[in-house]
């Protein structure tokens, strides 16, 4: 799972870098030619949308952080915590039932 998420985050970063390279032409004549080419169509000429770049970077970082979580360990710890807190959870459930009875009666 971790390797798949690392691959996805690397693909996201690579896609962002490719979009930056494609959106920022190297010289002004090529940029002007590109703008004239896209003026023939109904959609706007390509430009670098900084919100999309930041969203892609944030998504890549979040995917990389999620990949570092040991999901097996979380399940084991959660089950241990529930087992250790069983008495308190039982009391909490009884309190919720009693409060519900008081409110609705």
Short mmCIF file of C-alpha atoms in Angstrom, two decimals:
data_model
loop_
_atom_site.label_atom_id
_atom_site.label_comp_id
_atom_site.label_asym_id
_atom_site.label_seq_id
_atom_site.Cartn_x
_atom_site.Cartn_y
_atom_site.Cartn_z
CA UNK A 1 0.00 0.00 0.00
CA UNK A 2 2.80 2.37 0.90
CA UNK A 3 4.60 1.83 -2.40
CA UNK A 4 1.39 2.47 -4.36
CA UNK A 5 0.75 5.75 -2.53
CA UNK A 6 4.39 6.80 -3.01
CA UNK A 7 4.02 6.11 -6.72
CA UNK A 8 0.82 8.15 -6.89
CA UNK A 9 2.43 11.08 -5.08
CA UNK A 10 5.44 10.96 -7.40
CA UNK A 11 3.13 10.90 -10.40
CA UNK A 12 1.28 13.94 -9.03
CA UNK A 13 4.53 15.85 -8.57
CA UNK A 14 5.69 14.84 -12.05
CA UNK A 15 2.40 15.98 -13.57
CA UNK A 16 2.72 19.33 -11.81
CA UNK A 17 6.27 19.76 -13.08
CA UNK A 18 5.18 18.87 -16.62
CA UNK A 19 2.34 21.39 -16.44
CA UNK A 20 4.76 24.10 -15.29
CA UNK A 21 7.18 23.31 -18.11
CA UNK A 22 4.41 23.31 -20.72
CA UNK A 23 2.75 26.47 -19.44
CA UNK A 24 5.94 28.55 -19.23
CA UNK A 25 7.44 28.84 -22.73
CA UNK A 26 11.21 29.23 -23.02
CA UNK A 27 11.19 32.24 -25.35
CA UNK A 28 8.69 34.97 -26.19
CA UNK A 29 8.31 34.06 -29.87
CA UNK A 30 7.28 30.51 -29.04
CA UNK A 31 4.86 31.84 -26.45
CA UNK A 32 3.33 34.22 -28.98
CA UNK A 33 2.97 31.42 -31.54
CA UNK A 34 1.36 29.23 -28.92
CA UNK A 35 -1.07 31.99 -27.99
CA UNK A 36 -2.03 32.51 -31.65
CA UNK A 37 -2.55 28.77 -32.06
CA UNK A 38 -4.93 28.59 -29.09
CA UNK A 39 -6.77 31.77 -30.13
CA UNK A 40 -8.35 29.73 -32.94
CA UNK A 41 -10.31 27.69 -30.43
CA UNK A 42 -13.06 28.75 -28.05
CA UNK A 43 -11.17 28.03 -24.86
CA UNK A 44 -8.66 30.44 -23.35
CA UNK A 45 -4.93 30.23 -24.02
CA UNK A 46 -3.02 28.09 -21.55
CA UNK A 47 -1.63 29.76 -18.50
CA UNK A 48 -0.23 28.66 -15.21
CA UNK A 49 -3.01 28.41 -12.65
CA UNK A 50 -1.23 28.82 -9.36
CA UNK A 51 -4.18 27.53 -7.36
CA UNK A 52 -4.05 24.25 -9.29
CA UNK A 53 -0.29 24.00 -8.78
CA UNK A 54 -0.66 24.56 -5.03
CA UNK A 55 -3.56 22.10 -4.85
CA UNK A 56 -1.49 19.48 -6.69
CA UNK A 57 1.49 20.03 -4.42
CA UNK A 58 -0.71 19.80 -1.35
CA UNK A 59 -2.31 16.62 -2.67
CA UNK A 60 1.11 15.09 -3.30
CA UNK A 61 2.25 15.95 0.23
CA UNK A 62 -0.95 14.54 1.76
CA UNK A 63 -0.62 11.31 -0.23
CA UNK A 64 3.01 10.98 0.88
CA UNK A 65 2.01 11.54 4.52
CA UNK A 66 -0.83 9.02 4.31
CA UNK A 67 1.60 6.47 2.85
CA UNK A 68 3.78 6.73 5.97
CA UNK A 69 0.96 5.57 8.29
CA UNK A 70 1.13 1.95 9.40
CA UNK A 71 -2.51 0.94 9.01
CA UNK A 72 -2.04 -2.47 10.65
CA UNK A 73 -0.58 -0.82 13.74
CA UNK A 74 -3.50 1.64 13.94
CA UNK A 75 -6.04 -1.21 13.93
CA UNK A 76 -4.12 -3.06 16.64
CA UNK A 77 -3.79 0.05 18.81
CA UNK A 78 -7.46 0.94 18.40
CA UNK A 79 -8.56 -2.56 19.40
CA UNK A 80 -6.23 -2.44 22.43
CA UNK A 81 -7.56 0.95 23.47
CA UNK A 82 -11.17 -0.24 23.21
CA UNK A 83 -10.33 -3.35 25.23
CA UNK A 84 -8.64 -1.24 27.93
CA UNK A 85 -11.49 1.27 28.05
CA UNK A 86 -14.36 -1.24 27.89
CA UNK A 87 -15.67 -0.40 31.37
CA UNK A 88 -15.65 3.35 30.71
CA UNK A 89 -17.30 2.85 27.33
CA UNK A 90 -20.01 0.74 28.99
CA UNK A 91 -20.66 3.49 31.53
CA UNK A 92 -20.71 6.09 28.76
CA UNK A 93 -23.27 4.03 26.84
CA UNK A 94 -25.48 3.65 29.92
CA UNK A 95 -25.25 7.39 30.58
CA UNK A 96 -26.27 8.13 26.98
CA UNK A 97 -29.26 5.79 27.28
CA UNK A 98 -30.37 7.37 30.56
CA UNK A 99 -29.99 10.91 29.21
CA UNK A 100 -31.99 9.86 26.15
CA UNK A 101 -34.77 8.49 28.36
CA UNK A 102 -34.83 11.68 30.46
CA UNK A 103 -34.99 13.91 27.38
CA UNK A 104 -37.70 11.98 25.52
CA UNK A 105 -39.94 11.15 28.49
#
